[in-house]
Short mmCIF file of C-alpha atoms in Angstrom, two decimals:
data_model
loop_
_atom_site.label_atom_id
_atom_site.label_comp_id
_atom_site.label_asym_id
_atom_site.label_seq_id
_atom_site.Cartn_x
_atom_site.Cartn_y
_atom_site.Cartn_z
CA UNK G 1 0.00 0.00 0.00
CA UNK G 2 1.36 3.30 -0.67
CA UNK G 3 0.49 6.74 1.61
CA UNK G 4 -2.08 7.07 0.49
CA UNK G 5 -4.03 4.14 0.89
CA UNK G 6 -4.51 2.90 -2.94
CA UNK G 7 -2.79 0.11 -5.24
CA UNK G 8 0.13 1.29 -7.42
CA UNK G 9 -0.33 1.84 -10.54
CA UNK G 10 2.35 0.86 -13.53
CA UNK G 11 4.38 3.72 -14.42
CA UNK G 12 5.37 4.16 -17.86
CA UNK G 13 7.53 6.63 -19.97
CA UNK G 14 6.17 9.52 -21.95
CA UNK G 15 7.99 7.91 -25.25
CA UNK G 16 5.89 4.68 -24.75
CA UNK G 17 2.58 6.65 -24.30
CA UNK G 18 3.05 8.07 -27.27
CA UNK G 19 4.31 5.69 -29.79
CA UNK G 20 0.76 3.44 -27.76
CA UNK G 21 -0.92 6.08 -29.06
CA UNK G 22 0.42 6.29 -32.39
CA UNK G 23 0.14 2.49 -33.00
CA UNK G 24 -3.45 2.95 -31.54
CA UNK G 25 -4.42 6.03 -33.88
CA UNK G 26 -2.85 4.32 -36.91
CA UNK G 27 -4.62 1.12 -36.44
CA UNK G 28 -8.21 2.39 -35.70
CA UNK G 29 -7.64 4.61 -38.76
CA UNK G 30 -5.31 3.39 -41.18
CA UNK G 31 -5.41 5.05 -44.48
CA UNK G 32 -8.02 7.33 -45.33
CA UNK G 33 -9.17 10.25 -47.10
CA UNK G 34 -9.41 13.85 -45.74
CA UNK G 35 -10.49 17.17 -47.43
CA UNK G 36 -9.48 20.46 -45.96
CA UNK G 37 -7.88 23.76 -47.08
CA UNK G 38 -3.97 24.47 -47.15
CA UNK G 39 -2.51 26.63 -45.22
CA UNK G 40 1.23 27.25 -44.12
CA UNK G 41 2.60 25.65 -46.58
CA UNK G 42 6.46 25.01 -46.89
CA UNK G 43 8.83 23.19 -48.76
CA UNK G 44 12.55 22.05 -47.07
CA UNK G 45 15.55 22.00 -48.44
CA UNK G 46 15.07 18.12 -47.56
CA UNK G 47 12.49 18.35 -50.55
CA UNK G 48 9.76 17.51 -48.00
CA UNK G 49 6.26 19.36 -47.64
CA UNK G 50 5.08 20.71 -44.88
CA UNK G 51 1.70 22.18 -44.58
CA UNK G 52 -1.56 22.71 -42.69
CA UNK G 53 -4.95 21.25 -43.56
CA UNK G 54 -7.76 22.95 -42.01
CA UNK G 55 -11.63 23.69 -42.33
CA UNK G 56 -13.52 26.04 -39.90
CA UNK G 57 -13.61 24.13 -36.63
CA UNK G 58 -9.86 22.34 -36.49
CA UNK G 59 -6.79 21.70 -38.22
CA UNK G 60 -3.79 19.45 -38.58
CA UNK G 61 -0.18 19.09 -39.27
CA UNK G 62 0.63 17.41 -42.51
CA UNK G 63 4.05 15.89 -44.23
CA UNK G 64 4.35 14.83 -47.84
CA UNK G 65 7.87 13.68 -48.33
CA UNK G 66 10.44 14.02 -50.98
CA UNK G 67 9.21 10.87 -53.30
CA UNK G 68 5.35 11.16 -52.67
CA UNK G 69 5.94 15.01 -53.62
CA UNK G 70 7.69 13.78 -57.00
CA UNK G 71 4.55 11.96 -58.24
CA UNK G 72 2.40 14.75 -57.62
CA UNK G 73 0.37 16.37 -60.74
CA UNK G 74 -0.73 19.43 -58.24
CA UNK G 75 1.36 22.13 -56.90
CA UNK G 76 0.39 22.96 -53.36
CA UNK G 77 -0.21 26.24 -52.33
CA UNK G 78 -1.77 28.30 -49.45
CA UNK G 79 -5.69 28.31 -49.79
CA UNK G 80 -6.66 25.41 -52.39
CA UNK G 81 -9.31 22.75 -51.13
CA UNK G 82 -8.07 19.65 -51.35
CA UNK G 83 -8.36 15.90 -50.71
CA UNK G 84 -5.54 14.26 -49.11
CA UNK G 85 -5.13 10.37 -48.87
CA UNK G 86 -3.19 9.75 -45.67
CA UNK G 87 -2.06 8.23 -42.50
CA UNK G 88 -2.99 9.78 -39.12
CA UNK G 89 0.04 9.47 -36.71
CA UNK G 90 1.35 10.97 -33.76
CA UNK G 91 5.05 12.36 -34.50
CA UNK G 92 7.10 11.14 -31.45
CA UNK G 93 9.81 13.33 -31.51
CA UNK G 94 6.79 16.35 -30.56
CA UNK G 95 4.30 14.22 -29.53
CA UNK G 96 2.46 15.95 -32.17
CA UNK G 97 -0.86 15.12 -34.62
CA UNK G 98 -0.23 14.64 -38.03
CA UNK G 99 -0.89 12.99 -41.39
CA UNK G 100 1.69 11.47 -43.40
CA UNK G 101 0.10 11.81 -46.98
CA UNK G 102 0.49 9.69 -49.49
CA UNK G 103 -1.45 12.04 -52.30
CA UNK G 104 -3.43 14.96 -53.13
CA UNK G 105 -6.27 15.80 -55.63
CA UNK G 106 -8.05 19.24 -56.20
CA UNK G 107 -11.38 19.12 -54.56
CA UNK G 108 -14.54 20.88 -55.04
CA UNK G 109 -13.52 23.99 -58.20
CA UNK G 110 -10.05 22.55 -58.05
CA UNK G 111 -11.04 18.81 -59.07
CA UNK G 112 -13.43 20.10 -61.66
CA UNK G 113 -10.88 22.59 -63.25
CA UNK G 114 -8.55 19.34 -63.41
CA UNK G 115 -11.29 17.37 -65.15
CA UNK G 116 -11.60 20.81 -67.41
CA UNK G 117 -7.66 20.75 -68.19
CA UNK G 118 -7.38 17.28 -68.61
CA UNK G 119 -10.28 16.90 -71.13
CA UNK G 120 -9.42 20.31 -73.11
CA UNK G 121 -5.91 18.92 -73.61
CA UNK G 122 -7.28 15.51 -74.49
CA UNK G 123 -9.70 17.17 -77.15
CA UNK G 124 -7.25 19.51 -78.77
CA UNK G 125 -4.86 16.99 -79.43
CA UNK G 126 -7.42 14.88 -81.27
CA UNK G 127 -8.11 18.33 -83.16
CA UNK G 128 -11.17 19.22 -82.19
CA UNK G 129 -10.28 23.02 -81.71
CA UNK G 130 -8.84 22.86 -85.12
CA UNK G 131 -9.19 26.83 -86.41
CA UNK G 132 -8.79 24.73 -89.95
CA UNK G 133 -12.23 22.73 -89.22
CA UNK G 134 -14.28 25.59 -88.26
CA UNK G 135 -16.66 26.81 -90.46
CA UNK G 136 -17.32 30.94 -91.15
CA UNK G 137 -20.82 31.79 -89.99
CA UNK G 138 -23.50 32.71 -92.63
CA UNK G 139 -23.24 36.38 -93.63
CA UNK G 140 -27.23 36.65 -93.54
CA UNK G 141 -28.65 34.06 -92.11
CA UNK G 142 -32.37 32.86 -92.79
CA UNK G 143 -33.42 31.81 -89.46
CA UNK G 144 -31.46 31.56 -85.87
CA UNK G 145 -31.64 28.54 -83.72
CA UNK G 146 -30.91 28.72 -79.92
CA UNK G 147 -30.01 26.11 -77.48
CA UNK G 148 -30.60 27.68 -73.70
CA UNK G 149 -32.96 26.98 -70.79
CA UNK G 150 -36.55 28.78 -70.79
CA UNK G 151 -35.83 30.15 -67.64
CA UNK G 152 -32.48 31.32 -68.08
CA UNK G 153 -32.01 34.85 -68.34
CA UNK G 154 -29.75 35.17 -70.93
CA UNK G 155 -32.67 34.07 -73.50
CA UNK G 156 -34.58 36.75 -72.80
CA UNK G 157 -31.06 38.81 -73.01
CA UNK G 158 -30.43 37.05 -76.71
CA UNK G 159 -34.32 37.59 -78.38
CA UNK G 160 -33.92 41.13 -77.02
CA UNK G 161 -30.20 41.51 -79.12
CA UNK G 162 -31.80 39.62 -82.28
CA UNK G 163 -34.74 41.70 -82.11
CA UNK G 164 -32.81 44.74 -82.29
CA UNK G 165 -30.94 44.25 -84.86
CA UNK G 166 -32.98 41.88 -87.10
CA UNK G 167 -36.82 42.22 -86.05
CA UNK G 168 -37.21 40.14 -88.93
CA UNK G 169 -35.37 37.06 -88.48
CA UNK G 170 -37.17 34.11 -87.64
CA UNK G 171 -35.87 32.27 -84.09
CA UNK G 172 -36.46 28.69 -83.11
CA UNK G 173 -35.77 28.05 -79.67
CA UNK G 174 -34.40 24.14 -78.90
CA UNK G 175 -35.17 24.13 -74.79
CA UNK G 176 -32.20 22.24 -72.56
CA UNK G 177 -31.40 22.56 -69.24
CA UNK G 178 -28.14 24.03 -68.52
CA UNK G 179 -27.30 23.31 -65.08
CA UNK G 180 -27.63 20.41 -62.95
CA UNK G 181 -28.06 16.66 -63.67
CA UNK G 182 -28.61 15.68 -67.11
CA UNK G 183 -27.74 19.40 -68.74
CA UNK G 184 -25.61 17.98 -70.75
CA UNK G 185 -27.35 15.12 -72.46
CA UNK G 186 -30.21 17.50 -72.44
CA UNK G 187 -27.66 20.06 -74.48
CA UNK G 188 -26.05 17.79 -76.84
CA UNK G 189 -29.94 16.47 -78.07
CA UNK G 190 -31.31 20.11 -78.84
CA UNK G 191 -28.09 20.60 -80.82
CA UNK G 192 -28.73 16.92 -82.42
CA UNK G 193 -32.86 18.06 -83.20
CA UNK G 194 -31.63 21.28 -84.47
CA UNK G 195 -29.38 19.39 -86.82
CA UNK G 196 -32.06 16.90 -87.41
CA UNK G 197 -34.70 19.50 -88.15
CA UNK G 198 -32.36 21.82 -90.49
CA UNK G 199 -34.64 24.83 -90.03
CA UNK G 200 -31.78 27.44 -89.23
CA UNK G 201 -28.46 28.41 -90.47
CA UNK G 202 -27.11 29.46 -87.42
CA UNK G 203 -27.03 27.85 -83.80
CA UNK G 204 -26.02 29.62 -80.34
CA UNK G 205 -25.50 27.94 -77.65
CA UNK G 206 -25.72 30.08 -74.41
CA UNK G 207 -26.48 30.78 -71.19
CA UNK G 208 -25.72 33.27 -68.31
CA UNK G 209 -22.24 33.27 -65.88
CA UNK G 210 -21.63 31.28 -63.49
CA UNK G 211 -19.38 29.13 -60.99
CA UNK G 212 -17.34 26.34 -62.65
CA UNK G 213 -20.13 23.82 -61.29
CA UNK G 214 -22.73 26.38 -62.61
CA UNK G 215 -21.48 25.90 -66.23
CA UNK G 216 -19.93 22.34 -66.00
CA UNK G 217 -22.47 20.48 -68.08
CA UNK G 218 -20.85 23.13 -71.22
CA UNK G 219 -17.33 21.21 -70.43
CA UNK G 220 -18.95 17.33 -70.40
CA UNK G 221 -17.60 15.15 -73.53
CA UNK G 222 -21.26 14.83 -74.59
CA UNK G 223 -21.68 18.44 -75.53
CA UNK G 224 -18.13 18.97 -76.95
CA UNK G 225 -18.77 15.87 -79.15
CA UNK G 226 -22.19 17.33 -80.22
CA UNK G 227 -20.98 20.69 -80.85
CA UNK G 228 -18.23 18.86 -83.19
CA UNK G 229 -20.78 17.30 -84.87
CA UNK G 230 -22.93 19.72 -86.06
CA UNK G 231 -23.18 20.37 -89.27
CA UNK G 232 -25.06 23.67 -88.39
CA UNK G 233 -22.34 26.54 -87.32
CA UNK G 234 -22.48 27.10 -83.92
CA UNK G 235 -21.59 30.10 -81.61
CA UNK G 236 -21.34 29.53 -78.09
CA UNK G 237 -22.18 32.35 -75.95
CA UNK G 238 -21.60 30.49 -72.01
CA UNK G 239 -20.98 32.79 -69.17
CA UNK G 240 -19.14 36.40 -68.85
CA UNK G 241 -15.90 37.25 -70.79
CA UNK G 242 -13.65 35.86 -68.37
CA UNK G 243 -15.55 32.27 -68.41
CA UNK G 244 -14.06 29.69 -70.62
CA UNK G 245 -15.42 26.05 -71.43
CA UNK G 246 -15.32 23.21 -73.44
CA UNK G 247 -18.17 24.29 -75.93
CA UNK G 248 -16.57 27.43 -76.14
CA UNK G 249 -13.33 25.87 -77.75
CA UNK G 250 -15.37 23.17 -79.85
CA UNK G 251 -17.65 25.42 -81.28
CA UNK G 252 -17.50 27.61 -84.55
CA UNK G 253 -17.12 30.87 -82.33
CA UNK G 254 -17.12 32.30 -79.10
CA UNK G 255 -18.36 35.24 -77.97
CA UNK G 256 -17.99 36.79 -74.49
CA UNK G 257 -21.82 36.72 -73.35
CA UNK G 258 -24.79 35.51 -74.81
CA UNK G 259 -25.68 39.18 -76.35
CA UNK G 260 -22.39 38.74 -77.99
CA UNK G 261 -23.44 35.49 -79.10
CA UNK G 262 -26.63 37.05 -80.70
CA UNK G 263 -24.66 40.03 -82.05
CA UNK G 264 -21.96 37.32 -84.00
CA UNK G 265 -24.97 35.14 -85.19
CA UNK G 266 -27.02 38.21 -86.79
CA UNK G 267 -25.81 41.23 -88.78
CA UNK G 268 -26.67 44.86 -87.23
CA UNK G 269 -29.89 45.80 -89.95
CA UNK G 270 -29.62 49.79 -88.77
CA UNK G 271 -25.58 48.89 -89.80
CA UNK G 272 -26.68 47.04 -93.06
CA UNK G 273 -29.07 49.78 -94.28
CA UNK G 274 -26.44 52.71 -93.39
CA UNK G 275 -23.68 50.61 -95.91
CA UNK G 276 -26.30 50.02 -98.38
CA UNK G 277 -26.99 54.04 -98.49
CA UNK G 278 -23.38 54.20 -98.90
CA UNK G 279 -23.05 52.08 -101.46
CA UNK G 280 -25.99 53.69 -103.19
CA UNK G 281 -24.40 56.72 -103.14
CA UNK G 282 -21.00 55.64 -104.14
CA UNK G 283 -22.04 53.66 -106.99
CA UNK G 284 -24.23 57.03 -108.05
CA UNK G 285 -21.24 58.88 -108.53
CA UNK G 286 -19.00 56.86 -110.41
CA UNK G 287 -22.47 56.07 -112.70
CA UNK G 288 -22.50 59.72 -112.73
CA UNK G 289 -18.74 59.78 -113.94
CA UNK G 290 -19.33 57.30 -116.42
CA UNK G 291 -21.87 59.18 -118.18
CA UNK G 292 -19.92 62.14 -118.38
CA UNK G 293 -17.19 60.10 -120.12
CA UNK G 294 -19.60 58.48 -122.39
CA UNK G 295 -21.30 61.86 -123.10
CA UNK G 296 -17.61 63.39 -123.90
CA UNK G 297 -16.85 60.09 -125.83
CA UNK G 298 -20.01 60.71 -128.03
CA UNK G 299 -19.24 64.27 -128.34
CA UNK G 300 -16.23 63.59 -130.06
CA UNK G 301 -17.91 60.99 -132.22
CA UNK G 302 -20.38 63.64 -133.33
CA UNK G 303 -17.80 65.94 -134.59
CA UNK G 304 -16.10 62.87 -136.60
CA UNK G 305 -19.24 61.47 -137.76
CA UNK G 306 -19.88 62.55 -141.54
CA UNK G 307 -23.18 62.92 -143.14
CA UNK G 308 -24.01 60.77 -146.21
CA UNK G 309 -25.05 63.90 -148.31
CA UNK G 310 -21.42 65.24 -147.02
CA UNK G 311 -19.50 61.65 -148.12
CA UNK G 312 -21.25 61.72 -151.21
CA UNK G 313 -20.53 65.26 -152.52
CA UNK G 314 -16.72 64.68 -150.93
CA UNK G 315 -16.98 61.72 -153.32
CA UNK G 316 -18.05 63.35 -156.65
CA UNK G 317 -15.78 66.38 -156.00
CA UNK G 318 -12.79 63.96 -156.16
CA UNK G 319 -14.77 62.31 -159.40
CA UNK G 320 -14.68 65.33 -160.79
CA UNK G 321 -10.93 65.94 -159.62
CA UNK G 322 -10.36 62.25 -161.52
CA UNK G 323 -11.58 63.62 -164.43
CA UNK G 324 -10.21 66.74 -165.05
CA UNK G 325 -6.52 64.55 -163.73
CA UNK G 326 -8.00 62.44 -166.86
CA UNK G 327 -8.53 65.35 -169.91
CA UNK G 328 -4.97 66.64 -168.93
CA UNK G 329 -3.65 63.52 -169.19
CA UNK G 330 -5.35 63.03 -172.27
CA UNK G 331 -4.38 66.58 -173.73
CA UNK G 332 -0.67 66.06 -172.67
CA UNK G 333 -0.58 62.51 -174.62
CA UNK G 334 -2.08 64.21 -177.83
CA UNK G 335 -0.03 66.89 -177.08
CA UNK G 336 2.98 64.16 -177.15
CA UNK G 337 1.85 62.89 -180.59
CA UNK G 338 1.87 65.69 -182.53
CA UNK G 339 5.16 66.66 -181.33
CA UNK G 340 6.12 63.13 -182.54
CA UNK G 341 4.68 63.66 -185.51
CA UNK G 342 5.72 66.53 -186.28
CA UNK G 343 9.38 65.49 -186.23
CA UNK G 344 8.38 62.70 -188.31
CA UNK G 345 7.50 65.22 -190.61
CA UNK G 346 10.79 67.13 -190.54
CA UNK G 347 12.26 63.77 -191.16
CA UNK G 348 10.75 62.79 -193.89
CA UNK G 349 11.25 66.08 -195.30
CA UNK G 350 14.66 65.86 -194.74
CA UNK G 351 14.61 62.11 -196.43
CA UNK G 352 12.53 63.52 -199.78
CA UNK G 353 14.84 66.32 -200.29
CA UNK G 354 17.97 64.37 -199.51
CA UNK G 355 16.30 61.03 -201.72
CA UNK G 356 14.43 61.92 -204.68
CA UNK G 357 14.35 58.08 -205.70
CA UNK G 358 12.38 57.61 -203.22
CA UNK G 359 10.20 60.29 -203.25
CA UNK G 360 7.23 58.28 -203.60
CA UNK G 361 7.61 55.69 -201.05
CA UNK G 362 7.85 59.15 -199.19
CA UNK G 363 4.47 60.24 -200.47
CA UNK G 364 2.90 56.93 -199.25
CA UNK G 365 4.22 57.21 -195.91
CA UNK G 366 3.12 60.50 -195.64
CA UNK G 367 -0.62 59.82 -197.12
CA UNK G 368 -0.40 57.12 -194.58
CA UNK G 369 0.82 59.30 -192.19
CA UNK G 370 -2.15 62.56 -192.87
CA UNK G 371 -4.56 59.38 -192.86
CA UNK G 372 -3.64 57.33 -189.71
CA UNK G 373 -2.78 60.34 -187.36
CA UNK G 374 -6.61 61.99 -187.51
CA UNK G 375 -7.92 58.57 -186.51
CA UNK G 376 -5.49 58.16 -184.19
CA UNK G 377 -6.43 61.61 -182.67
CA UNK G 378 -10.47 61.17 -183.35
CA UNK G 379 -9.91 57.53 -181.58
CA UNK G 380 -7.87 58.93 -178.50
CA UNK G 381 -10.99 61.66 -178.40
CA UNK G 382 -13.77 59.12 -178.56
CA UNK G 383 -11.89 57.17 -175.63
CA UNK G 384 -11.48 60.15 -173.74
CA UNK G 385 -15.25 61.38 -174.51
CA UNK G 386 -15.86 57.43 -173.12
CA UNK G 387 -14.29 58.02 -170.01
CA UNK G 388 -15.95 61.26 -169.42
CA UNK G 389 -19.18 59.21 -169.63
CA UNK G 390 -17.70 56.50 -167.95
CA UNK G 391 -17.18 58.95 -164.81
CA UNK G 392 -20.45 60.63 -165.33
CA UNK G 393 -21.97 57.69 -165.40
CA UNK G 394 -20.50 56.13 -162.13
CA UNK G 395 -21.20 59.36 -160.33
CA UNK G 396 -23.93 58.92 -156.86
CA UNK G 397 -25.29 62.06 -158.71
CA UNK G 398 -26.07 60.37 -161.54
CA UNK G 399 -27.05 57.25 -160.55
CA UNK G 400 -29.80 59.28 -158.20
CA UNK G 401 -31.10 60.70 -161.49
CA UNK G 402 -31.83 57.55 -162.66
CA UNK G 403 -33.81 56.73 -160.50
CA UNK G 404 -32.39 54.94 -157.55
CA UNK G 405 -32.17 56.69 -153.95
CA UNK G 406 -29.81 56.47 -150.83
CA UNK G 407 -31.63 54.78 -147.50
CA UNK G 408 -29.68 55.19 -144.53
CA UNK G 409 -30.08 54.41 -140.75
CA UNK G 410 -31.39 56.82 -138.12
CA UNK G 411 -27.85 56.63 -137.24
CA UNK G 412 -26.40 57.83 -140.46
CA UNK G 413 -25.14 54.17 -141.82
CA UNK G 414 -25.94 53.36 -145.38
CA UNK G 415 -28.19 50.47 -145.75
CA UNK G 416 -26.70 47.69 -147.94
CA UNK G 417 -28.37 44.98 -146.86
CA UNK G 418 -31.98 43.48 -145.29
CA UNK G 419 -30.52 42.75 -142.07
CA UNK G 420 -29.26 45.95 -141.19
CA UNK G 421 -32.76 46.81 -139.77
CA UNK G 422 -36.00 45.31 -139.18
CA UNK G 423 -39.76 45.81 -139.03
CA UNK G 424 -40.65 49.25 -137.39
CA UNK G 425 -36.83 50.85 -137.83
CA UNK G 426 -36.88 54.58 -139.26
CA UNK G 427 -34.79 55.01 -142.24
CA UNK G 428 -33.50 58.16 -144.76
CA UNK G 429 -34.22 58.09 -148.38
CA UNK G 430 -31.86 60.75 -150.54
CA UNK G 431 -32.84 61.63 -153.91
CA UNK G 432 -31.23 62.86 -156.84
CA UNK G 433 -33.56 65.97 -155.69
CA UNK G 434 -34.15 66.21 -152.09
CA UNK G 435 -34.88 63.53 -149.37
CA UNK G 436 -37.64 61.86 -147.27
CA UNK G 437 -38.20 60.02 -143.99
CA UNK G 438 -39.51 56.67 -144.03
CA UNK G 439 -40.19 53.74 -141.76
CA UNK G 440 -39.55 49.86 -142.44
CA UNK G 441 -42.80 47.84 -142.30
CA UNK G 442 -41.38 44.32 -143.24
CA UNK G 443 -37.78 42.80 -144.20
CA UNK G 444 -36.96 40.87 -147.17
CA UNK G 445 -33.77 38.62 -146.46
CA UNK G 446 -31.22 38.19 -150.15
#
């Protein structure tokens, strides 16, 4: 018995307490799972991790050593939620309360965001985000399609923005939820009936911002996949400017908000009316310029054109011109003969007076001489009297006096044949005297 009047009880070191309590902890335990929040988090020269996990209402001490640390695919940092698969234990040396952890995974955001990077990196290496495979959106489309919830409020956000600027457009509305369970099958089937329908050139695919688990069903396979394989162009419209997903990526093009979405789909009609106006205008002037250059062009024309009455008296003047080049020449050959013939005469002259024997083959040749040269000279005169009538003959004059007129065009152009104008034309008739207007009832083809 001791003082004090009880049994004694086994005394035992503080270093066997706590490694009891270690084996205890570590055996009730064992392995487990634990979420929590870092905080104070470290890293030795040792390579080791040291860090505190925490919610609101406790926290422990954690390790990850060196080689656990080098398998990691997350970089720890202070204030990340995360899941930690460890070993409770009591460190000996302190007497302390800590896990020894074996791994860590993102939880809540974090995990999500993982699933997000893993499956955008997945996707765009099998191409899917391809700027090659996505198609330009119709410059005027004939109807818009949209894929959104009935309730959400960037609908009524999107009808407003297409109203605006197209009140015109038709709009087919494909309803899907777009948060929750089953969004995303919902999704990828309204872009599947809008396919299947083909009612609209255009498709958006929006909805309002959101957390990351707000707008998750837009990063699911399912509506990537559908997105891909739509043969409608698509614009995806999820979320505010700084909100990026899967669809977003996938789809034809992205625009920062569903109004944006509505404003890429649909061109601005107040903006289409003010170009056309422009265009109008611009295209008036340069028709304006071209008529000025046509008018100067037919100006010019005018003063070149000749009038047949005109031609035709140019042409007899050089008739005329012809013939009097004709009479000279005539008068100059004539001219040329007697000269001739005179020194024949002077020859023969000479001959007789330096011959008398042959004085009368002298005569003869000189009878045949005062005979042959006045036909010669009455032929050369009944030629050139020919040719005189010849002329006179081919002259337009004359061949108006007997009879035959000139038609010409409205335009001036002589008429040589049938099917240089037709039934109803208006035609010029010129006369040997004077001229007349006529019109062409019917056409009689050579």
């Amino acid at each position: 018995m001791s003082d004090w009047g009880v049994a004694t009880a086994p005394v035992i070191p503080v270093s066997l307490l706590v490694s009891s309590a270690r084996l205890l902890i570590e055996r009730q335990l064992g392995l487990t799972w634990i979420s929590g929040e870092v905080s104070n988090c470290t890293r030795a020269a040792s390579g080791h991790t040291y860090f505190v996990l925490k919610d609101d209402r406790a926290q422990v001490r954690c390790v990850l050593y060196r080689q656990k640390a080098q398998l990691l695919d997350v970089t720890l940092r202070d204030g990340q939620q995360v899941e930690v698969r460890a070993v409770p234990t009591i460190y000996e040396a302190r007497g302390e309360f800590q896990l020894n952890v074996e791994t860590v995974r993102l939880s809540g955001p974090g995990a999500l965001y993982e699933r997000f990077a893993r499956l955008k990196a997945r996707l765009e290496a099998a191409g899917w985000f391809a700027v090659a495979r996505k198609r330009p959106l119709p410059a005027f489309p004939r109807a818009v399609g949209i894929v959104t919830s009935l309730r959400a409020a960037a609908l009524s956000d999107v009808l407003t923005t297409l109203r605006r600027r197209n009140p015109a457009l038709p709009v087919i509305l494909y309803p899907a939820s777009v948060q929750g369970a089953g969004a995303a099958a919902e999704i990828a089937a309204a872009v599947a009936a809008a396919n299947a329908h083909a009612s609209v050139d255009v498709l958006i695919v929006c909805r309002g911002g959101g957390s990351i688990e707000d707008l998750w069903a837009f990063n699911e396979e399912s509506v990537a996949r559908a997105v891909f394989e739509s043969r409608i162009p698509i614009v995806s419209g999820v979320g505010h400017e700084t909100d990026f997903t899967i669809c977003d990526f996938v789809a034809d093009a992205r625009a920062p908000t569903p109004t944006g979405a509505a404003a890429l789909a649909v061109p601005d009609r107040k903006a289409l009316l003010s170009r056309i106006a422009a265009l109008d205008a611009r295209s008036r002037r340069v028709a304006q310029r071209l008529l000025e250059i046509h008018m100067q062009r037919l100006d010019g024309a005018a003063r070149r054109l000749v009038h047949p009455a005109a031609r035709i008296e140019a042409q007899c003047e050089a008739l005329r011109l012809l013939a009097l080049r004709l009479t000279r020449a005539a008068g100059v050959a004539q001219a040329h003969h007697r000269r001739e013939l005179a020194q024949s005469r002077e020859r023969l002259v000479r001959l007789i007076r330096s011959a008398p024997p042959q004085r009368a083959a002298l005569d003869r040749t000189r009878e045949l001489w005062q005979r042959r040269v006045p036909e010669r000279i009455a032929a050369l005169g009944h030629r050139l009297a020919g040719l005189g009538r010849g002329l006179k003959h081919l002259s337009p004059q004359s061949v108006l006096a007997r009879g035959y007129s000139i038609v010409t065009t409205e335009a001036g152009v002589i008429v040589q044949d049938a099917s240089q104008v037709a039934a109803g034309d208006g035609v010029a008739l010129r006369f040997a005297r004077g001229a007349a207007d006529a019109r062409v009832t019917r056409t009689k083809p050579d």
